[in-house]
CSV table of C-alpha atoms and ligand atoms in Angstrom, one decimal:
chain,number,residue,atom,x,y,z
A,1,MET,CA,-75.9,82.8,28.1
A,2,ALA,CA,-75.2,86.8,27.6
A,3,PRO,CA,-77.7,89.3,27.7
A,4,CYS,CA,-76.3,92.1,25.5
A,5,TYR,CA,-77.0,95.8,25.6
A,6,ASN,CA,-74.6,98.2,23.9
A,7,GLU,CA,-71.9,95.7,24.6
A,8,ALA,CA,-70.4,96.2,20.5
A,9,GLU,CA,-66.7,96.7,22.5
A,10,CYS,CA,-66.7,94.4,24.9
A,11,LEU,CA,-68.8,91.6,22.8
A,12,THR,CA,-65.4,90.3,21.5
A,13,ALA,CA,-63.4,89.8,24.0
A,14,PHE,CA,-65.7,88.1,25.9
A,15,VAL,CA,-66.5,85.2,23.4
A,16,ARG,CA,-63.0,84.8,23.1
A,17,ARG,CA,-62.6,84.7,26.9
A,18,MET,CA,-65.7,82.4,27.5
A,19,GLN,CA,-65.1,80.2,24.9
A,20,THR,CA,-61.5,79.2,26.0
A,21,ALA,CA,-63.3,78.6,29.6
A,22,ALA,CA,-65.8,76.7,28.4
A,23,GLU,CA,-63.9,74.2,26.2
A,24,ALA,CA,-61.4,73.8,29.2
A,25,ALA,CA,-64.7,73.4,31.5
A,26,VAL,CA,-66.9,71.1,28.9
A,27,GLY,CA,-65.4,70.6,25.6
A,28,PRO,CA,-66.7,71.3,22.8
A,29,ALA,CA,-70.3,70.8,23.6
A,30,TYR,CA,-72.0,73.6,24.2
A,31,GLU,CA,-73.8,76.7,23.2
A,32,LEU,CA,-72.5,80.4,23.9
A,33,ILE,CA,-76.4,82.6,22.8
A,34,LEU,CA,-75.9,86.0,22.9
A,35,VAL,CA,-79.2,88.1,23.5
A,36,ASN,CA,-79.5,91.5,21.9
A,37,ASP,CA,-81.3,93.8,24.6
A,38,GLY,CA,-82.5,95.9,21.9
A,39,SER,CA,-78.5,97.9,21.9
A,40,ILE,CA,-78.2,100.8,20.0
A,41,ASP,CA,-74.4,100.9,19.6
A,42,ALA,CA,-73.3,97.9,16.7
A,43,THR,CA,-74.1,94.8,19.0
A,44,TRP,CA,-76.2,93.3,16.8
A,45,THR,CA,-73.7,93.7,14.0
A,46,VAL,CA,-71.1,92.1,16.0
A,47,ILE,CA,-73.5,89.4,16.8
A,48,GLU,CA,-73.7,88.9,13.5
A,49,HIS,CA,-70.1,88.6,13.0
A,50,LEU,CA,-69.5,86.1,15.5
A,51,ALA,CA,-71.7,83.7,14.9
A,52,ALA,CA,-70.9,83.3,11.6
A,53,ASP,CA,-66.6,83.5,12.8
A,54,PHE,CA,-67.8,81.0,15.8
A,55,VAL,CA,-69.5,77.6,15.5
A,56,HIS,CA,-70.9,77.4,19.0
A,57,VAL,CA,-72.4,80.9,19.1
A,58,VAL,CA,-76.3,81.2,18.4
A,59,GLY,CA,-76.9,85.3,18.3
A,60,VAL,CA,-80.5,86.6,19.1
A,61,ASP,CA,-82.5,89.6,18.3
A,62,LEU,CA,-85.2,91.0,20.5
A,63,SER,CA,-87.5,93.1,19.2
A,64,ARG,CA,-86.7,96.3,21.3
A,65,ASN,CA,-84.9,97.2,24.8
A,66,HIS,CA,-87.1,94.7,27.3
A,67,GLY,CA,-84.4,94.9,30.1
A,68,HIS,CA,-81.8,92.8,31.7
A,69,GLN,CA,-84.2,90.5,33.4
A,70,LEU,CA,-86.2,89.5,30.2
A,71,ALA,CA,-83.5,89.1,28.4
A,72,VAL,CA,-81.7,86.7,30.1
A,73,THR,CA,-85.4,85.0,30.2
A,74,ALA,CA,-85.5,85.2,26.2
A,75,GLY,CA,-82.2,83.3,26.6
A,76,LEU,CA,-83.1,80.8,29.1
A,77,GLY,CA,-86.3,79.5,26.7
A,78,LEU,CA,-83.7,79.2,23.6
A,79,THR,CA,-81.0,76.9,25.7
A,80,ARG,CA,-81.5,73.3,25.5
A,81,GLY,CA,-78.1,72.7,27.2
A,82,ASP,CA,-77.6,69.7,30.2
A,83,ARG,CA,-76.7,73.1,32.1
A,84,VAL,CA,-76.4,76.9,31.9
A,85,LEU,CA,-74.8,79.1,32.5
A,86,ILE,CA,-76.1,83.2,33.3
A,87,ILE,CA,-73.0,85.6,32.8
A,88,ASP,CA,-73.1,88.8,31.6
A,89,ALA,CA,-71.0,89.8,28.6
A,90,ASP,CA,-68.9,92.7,30.0
A,91,LEU,CA,-66.4,90.2,31.7
A,92,GLN,CA,-67.8,91.2,35.0
A,93,ASP,CA,-68.5,88.0,36.0
A,94,PRO,CA,-65.2,85.7,34.9
A,95,PRO,CA,-66.1,83.1,33.0
A,96,GLU,CA,-63.2,80.6,34.7
A,97,LEU,CA,-65.3,80.6,37.4
A,98,LEU,CA,-67.4,77.7,35.0
A,99,ALA,CA,-65.2,75.1,35.8
A,100,ASP,CA,-65.3,75.4,39.7
A,101,MET,CA,-69.4,75.3,39.4
A,102,MET,CA,-69.2,72.4,37.2
A,103,ALA,CA,-67.0,70.7,39.8
A,104,LEU,CA,-69.3,71.5,42.3
A,105,MET,CA,-72.8,70.6,40.1
A,106,ASP,CA,-71.3,67.2,39.8
A,107,ALA,CA,-71.4,67.1,43.4
A,108,GLY,CA,-75.1,66.7,43.1
A,109,ASN,CA,-76.5,70.4,43.3
A,110,ASP,CA,-78.9,72.0,41.4
A,111,VAL,CA,-77.9,75.6,41.1
A,112,VAL,CA,-74.4,77.5,41.9
A,113,TYR,CA,-74.6,80.8,42.0
A,114,GLY,CA,-71.0,83.7,42.1
A,115,LYS,CA,-71.2,85.5,44.8
A,116,ARG,CA,-69.4,88.7,44.7
A,117,ARG,CA,-66.4,89.3,47.5
A,118,VAL,CA,-65.3,92.4,46.3
A,119,ARG,CA,-66.6,94.7,43.4
A,120,HIS,CA,-64.5,96.6,41.8
A,121,GLY,CA,-65.1,99.8,39.5
A,122,GLU,CA,-68.8,100.3,41.3
A,123,SER,CA,-69.4,103.6,42.9
A,124,ALA,CA,-69.9,103.6,46.6
A,125,VAL,CA,-73.3,104.6,45.6
A,126,LYS,CA,-74.1,101.1,44.1
A,127,LEU,CA,-72.4,99.2,46.7
A,128,SER,CA,-74.2,101.1,49.8
A,129,THR,CA,-77.6,100.7,48.2
A,130,ALA,CA,-77.1,97.3,46.5
A,131,LYS,CA,-76.1,96.4,50.2
A,132,LEU,CA,-79.2,98.1,52.2
A,133,PHE,CA,-81.2,96.4,49.7
A,134,TYR,CA,-80.0,93.0,50.0
A,135,ARG,CA,-80.7,93.1,53.4
A,136,VAL,CA,-83.8,94.5,53.2
A,137,LEU,CA,-85.1,92.1,50.9
A,138,SER,CA,-83.8,89.0,53.1
A,139,SER,CA,-85.3,90.8,55.9
A,140,ILE,CA,-89.4,90.7,54.8
A,141,SER,CA,-89.1,88.2,51.6
A,142,ASP,CA,-91.2,84.6,52.0
A,143,VAL,CA,-87.5,82.9,50.6
A,144,GLU,CA,-84.2,83.2,51.9
A,145,ILE,CA,-82.5,85.1,49.2
A,146,PRO,CA,-78.6,85.1,48.9
A,147,GLN,CA,-77.2,88.6,49.9
A,148,ASP,CA,-74.5,89.9,47.3
A,149,VAL,CA,-75.5,87.2,44.6
A,150,GLY,CA,-76.0,88.9,41.3
A,151,ASP,CA,-77.6,86.9,38.3
A,152,PHE,CA,-74.2,84.6,37.3
A,153,ARG,CA,-74.8,81.5,37.8
A,154,LEU,CA,-74.9,77.9,37.0
A,155,ILE,CA,-78.6,76.3,36.3
A,156,SER,CA,-79.7,72.8,36.2
A,157,ARG,CA,-81.4,71.9,33.0
A,158,GLN,CA,-84.2,71.1,35.3
A,159,PHE,CA,-84.3,73.6,37.3
A,160,VAL,CA,-83.9,76.0,33.7
A,161,ASP,CA,-87.3,74.3,32.6
A,162,ARG,CA,-88.3,75.1,35.9
A,163,LEU,CA,-87.7,79.0,35.6
A,164,ASN,CA,-89.0,78.6,32.1
A,165,ALA,CA,-92.8,77.2,33.3
A,166,MET,CA,-93.2,80.3,35.8
A,167,PRO,CA,-95.1,82.6,34.0
A,168,GLU,CA,-95.5,85.5,36.3
A,169,GLN,CA,-94.7,89.5,35.0
A,170,ASP,CA,-92.3,90.7,37.5
A,171,ARG,CA,-89.8,88.9,36.3
A,172,PHE,CA,-86.9,88.8,39.4
A,173,LEU,CA,-84.9,85.9,37.9
A,174,ARG,CA,-82.3,85.4,42.0
A,175,GLY,CA,-85.3,85.4,43.7
A,176,MET,CA,-86.7,83.2,41.4
A,177,VAL,CA,-84.0,80.9,41.5
A,178,ALA,CA,-84.0,80.9,45.3
A,179,TRP,CA,-87.6,80.2,45.3
A,180,LEU,CA,-87.0,76.6,43.0
A,181,GLY,CA,-85.2,75.2,46.2
A,182,GLY,CA,-83.0,72.1,45.5
A,183,ARG,CA,-79.1,72.2,46.3
A,184,GLN,CA,-77.9,75.2,45.8
A,185,ALA,CA,-73.9,76.4,46.8
A,186,GLU,CA,-72.0,79.1,46.1
A,187,VAL,CA,-68.6,80.4,45.2
A,188,LEU,CA,-67.1,83.1,46.2
A,189,TYR,CA,-65.5,85.6,43.0
A,190,ASP,CA,-63.7,89.2,42.9
A,191,ARG,CA,-65.9,91.4,40.3
A,192,GLU,CA,-64.6,92.9,38.3
A,193,ALA,CA,-64.7,96.7,36.8
A,194,ARG,CA,-66.1,96.7,33.1
A,195,HIS,CA,-64.4,95.6,30.3
A,196,ASP,CA,-65.6,98.7,28.0
A,197,GLY,CA,-68.7,100.6,27.6
A,198,LYS,CA,-70.7,101.9,30.8
A,199,THR,CA,-73.4,100.3,32.6
A,200,GLY,CA,-76.8,99.9,30.9
A,201,TYR,CA,-78.4,99.6,34.4
A,202,THR,CA,-80.1,103.2,35.3
A,203,LEU,CA,-81.2,104.5,38.9
A,204,GLN,CA,-84.2,104.3,37.5
A,205,ASP,CA,-83.7,100.2,36.3
A,206,MET,CA,-82.5,99.4,39.5
A,207,LEU,CA,-85.3,100.7,41.6
A,208,LYS,CA,-87.3,98.8,39.2
A,209,LEU,CA,-85.3,96.0,39.9
A,210,ALA,CA,-85.4,96.3,43.3
A,211,THR,CA,-89.4,97.1,43.2
A,212,ALA,CA,-89.5,94.0,41.5
A,213,GLY,CA,-87.6,91.9,44.0
A,214,LEU,CA,-89.4,93.6,47.4
A,215,THR,CA,-93.1,93.1,46.2
A,216,SER,CA,-92.3,89.6,44.2
A,217,PHE,CA,-91.1,88.1,47.5
A,218,SER,CA,-93.2,89.3,50.1
A,219,THR,CA,-96.3,91.2,50.7
A,220,ALA,CA,-95.1,92.9,52.8
A,221,PRO,CA,-95.7,96.1,52.2
A,222,LEU,CA,-99.4,95.6,51.8
A,223,LYS,CA,-99.1,94.5,55.1
A,224,VAL,CA,-98.4,98.5,56.9
A,225,SER,CA,-102.2,99.3,55.6
A,226,VAL,CA,-103.3,96.1,58.7
A,227,LEU,CA,-100.6,98.1,61.3
A,228,LEU,CA,-101.9,101.1,60.2
A,229,ALA,CA,-105.9,100.2,60.6
A,230,THR,CA,-104.9,98.4,64.4
A,231,ALA,CA,-102.6,101.5,65.6
A,232,GLY,CA,-105.9,103.6,64.3
A,233,MET,CA,-108.4,101.7,66.7
A,234,VAL,CA,-106.3,101.6,69.7
A,235,ILE,CA,-105.7,105.9,69.2
A,236,GLY,CA,-109.5,105.9,67.7
A,237,LEU,CA,-110.5,104.1,71.0
A,238,LEU,CA,-108.3,106.8,73.4
A,239,VAL,CA,-109.8,109.7,71.0
A,240,ILE,CA,-113.2,108.4,72.0
A,241,ILE,CA,-112.6,108.0,75.4
A,242,TYR,CA,-111.1,111.0,76.2
A,243,THR,CA,-113.7,113.0,74.1
A,244,LEU,CA,-116.7,111.3,76.1
A,245,ILE,CA,-115.2,112.6,79.5
A,246,ALA,CA,-114.8,115.6,77.8
A,247,TYR,CA,-118.3,116.5,76.7
A,248,PHE,CA,-119.9,114.9,79.8
A,249,PHE,CA,-117.3,116.2,82.5
A,250,GLY,CA,-115.7,119.4,81.0
A,251,ALA,CA,-116.8,122.3,79.1
A,252,VAL,CA,-116.5,121.5,75.6
A,253,GLN,CA,-117.4,123.6,72.5
A,254,ARG,CA,-120.3,123.1,70.9
A,255,GLY,CA,-120.3,120.5,68.4
A,256,TRP,CA,-116.4,119.6,69.3
A,257,THR,CA,-117.8,115.9,70.6
A,258,SER,CA,-119.5,115.4,67.3
A,259,LEU,CA,-117.0,115.9,65.1
A,260,ALA,CA,-114.2,114.5,66.9
A,261,LEU,CA,-116.5,111.4,66.5
A,262,ILE,CA,-117.3,111.2,62.6
A,263,VAL,CA,-114.0,112.2,61.9
A,264,VAL,CA,-112.2,108.6,64.6
A,265,PHE,CA,-115.1,106.5,62.8
A,266,PHE,CA,-114.4,107.3,58.9
A,267,GLY,CA,-111.0,107.5,60.0
A,268,VAL,CA,-110.2,104.4,61.6
A,269,GLY,CA,-113.3,102.6,59.4
A,270,GLN,CA,-111.2,103.7,56.1
A,271,LEU,CA,-108.1,102.2,57.4
A,272,GLY,CA,-109.7,99.1,58.3
A,273,CYS,CA,-111.5,98.7,54.8
A,274,THR,CA,-107.8,99.8,53.3
A,275,ALA,CA,-106.6,97.1,55.1
A,276,ILE,CA,-109.3,94.3,54.4
A,277,VAL,CA,-108.9,94.9,51.0
A,278,GLY,CA,-104.9,94.7,50.9
A,279,ALA,CA,-105.6,91.1,52.1
A,280,TYR,CA,-107.0,90.1,49.4
A,281,VAL,CA,-105.0,92.3,47.1
A,282,GLY,CA,-101.8,89.8,48.4
A,283,ARG,CA,-104.2,86.8,47.8
A,284,ILE,CA,-105.0,87.7,44.3
A,285,PHE,CA,-101.6,89.0,43.5
A,286,MET,CA,-100.1,85.5,45.1
A,287,GLN,CA,-103.0,84.2,42.7
A,288,ILE,CA,-101.8,85.7,39.2
A,289,LYS,CA,-98.1,84.9,39.4
A,290,GLY,CA,-99.1,81.1,38.8
A,291,ARG,CA,-96.6,80.0,39.9
A,292,PRO,CA,-96.7,76.1,41.1
A,293,LEU,CA,-97.8,75.0,44.7
A,294,TYR,CA,-94.6,73.0,45.5
A,295,LEU,CA,-91.6,71.4,43.7
A,296,ILE,CA,-91.0,68.1,44.9
A,297,GLN,CA,-87.1,67.2,44.4
A,298,ARG,CA,-86.9,63.3,44.5
A,299,VAL,CA,-89.4,60.4,45.4
A,300,VAL,CA,-88.6,56.8,46.9
A,301,ARG,CA,-89.8,54.4,46.7
A,302,GLY,CA,-89.6,50.3,48.1
A,303,PRO,CA,-88.6,47.7,46.0
A,304,SER,CA,-92.8,45.7,46.0
A,305,MET,CA,-93.5,49.7,44.0
A,306,ASP,CA,-91.5,48.9,41.0
A,307,ARG,CA,-94.2,47.4,39.6
A,308,GLU,CA,-96.7,49.3,37.5
A,309,VAL,CA,-99.8,50.4,39.4
B,1,UDP,N1,-78.8,94.4,30.3
B,1,UDP,C1,-79.4,94.0,29.4
B,1,UDP,N2,-80.2,95.0,29.0
B,1,UDP,C2,-80.5,96.4,29.3
B,1,UDP,C3,-79.3,96.1,30.2
B,1,UDP,C4,-78.0,95.7,30.8
B,1,UDP,O1,-79.5,92.9,28.2
B,1,UDP,O2,-81.0,96.8,29.4
B,1,UDP,C5,-77.3,93.0,30.0
B,1,UDP,C6,-75.4,93.8,29.9
B,1,UDP,O3,-75.7,94.0,28.8
B,1,UDP,C7,-75.2,93.3,30.8
B,1,UDP,C8,-76.0,92.8,31.5
B,1,UDP,O4,-77.3,93.0,31.4
B,1,UDP,O5,-74.4,92.4,30.2
B,1,UDP,C9,-75.4,93.9,33.2
B,1,UDP,O6,-75.6,95.2,32.9
B,1,UDP,P1,-75.1,96.0,33.3
B,1,UDP,O7,-73.7,95.5,33.3
B,1,UDP,O8,-75.3,97.3,32.6
B,1,UDP,O9,-75.2,95.7,34.8
B,1,UDP,P2,-74.3,96.3,36.3
B,1,UDP,O10,-73.3,95.4,35.9
B,1,UDP,O11,-73.8,97.5,36.4
B,1,UDP,O12,-74.8,95.9,37.6
B,2,MG,MG1,-71.6,94.8,34.4
């Protein structure tokens, strides 16, 4: 399935190349779901024509622009195949990689993702910010999220069903797939420049995605208040000791001691309360995401357990 936002110029070339690659890798039994994510160019008209010309094409028109992650989510919800390939419509991800991905899945993997070796046609700023983001994310997130990996991946039916069953609003799919666990493998590829058109991802979209990634897979930012509260307590204690010593042995301005003590009391008190609230908010946040507590990969039983119990 491919999300499409203002991809009118790319789509026909994409469908042709994807069709050849899919036929080579899986034969005629496949669907190519194109999700139009509220494009403002002729993308939907092109999809309608493609659906009329190519038997495998399924066109889906979202009501407005929902963003890449939700367009992919909508497409995943409509897939019916045993295996699902998520691929960009701008031919930056080579469809021909499907054959290698299928082979790795035949070997027992649940997810095979494309890992970018080089990225052509991307600005230095995008490359360095993406790199920094992935490094930060992997250092603070609770699950191992592979680096330099986008959403280009082949996923087994079972794992797609599990993804679809995750109700979280803020969707950072590459993290969610990593969270699923199972056997995941990578294939290396060179990311091409866009076939045509221009990126639909603005800086704002990238920041939004980065925030979703950081906050959905880690409560580390919330813990800043705990750190501040701890530091505040230590500093506060030192200030109290200093103030009292100065009060009893030094010459201090009238009212300074009580003022200093009041500032310390309320400052440390507020930081402490924020930390406590933060701890609860973190737990509420994890709870409302409604993720399953665990996922079972497989169960084996001894032969005597085969009969019905
Ligand atoms: N896309 C989308 N909705 C959006 C932005 C992008 O469905 O709001 C699609 C786009 O058509 C493409 C994929 O998501 O198939 C990746 O987007 P893009 O190529 O703009 O991002 P980049 O490759 O520059 O990161
Ligand atoms: Mg692209």
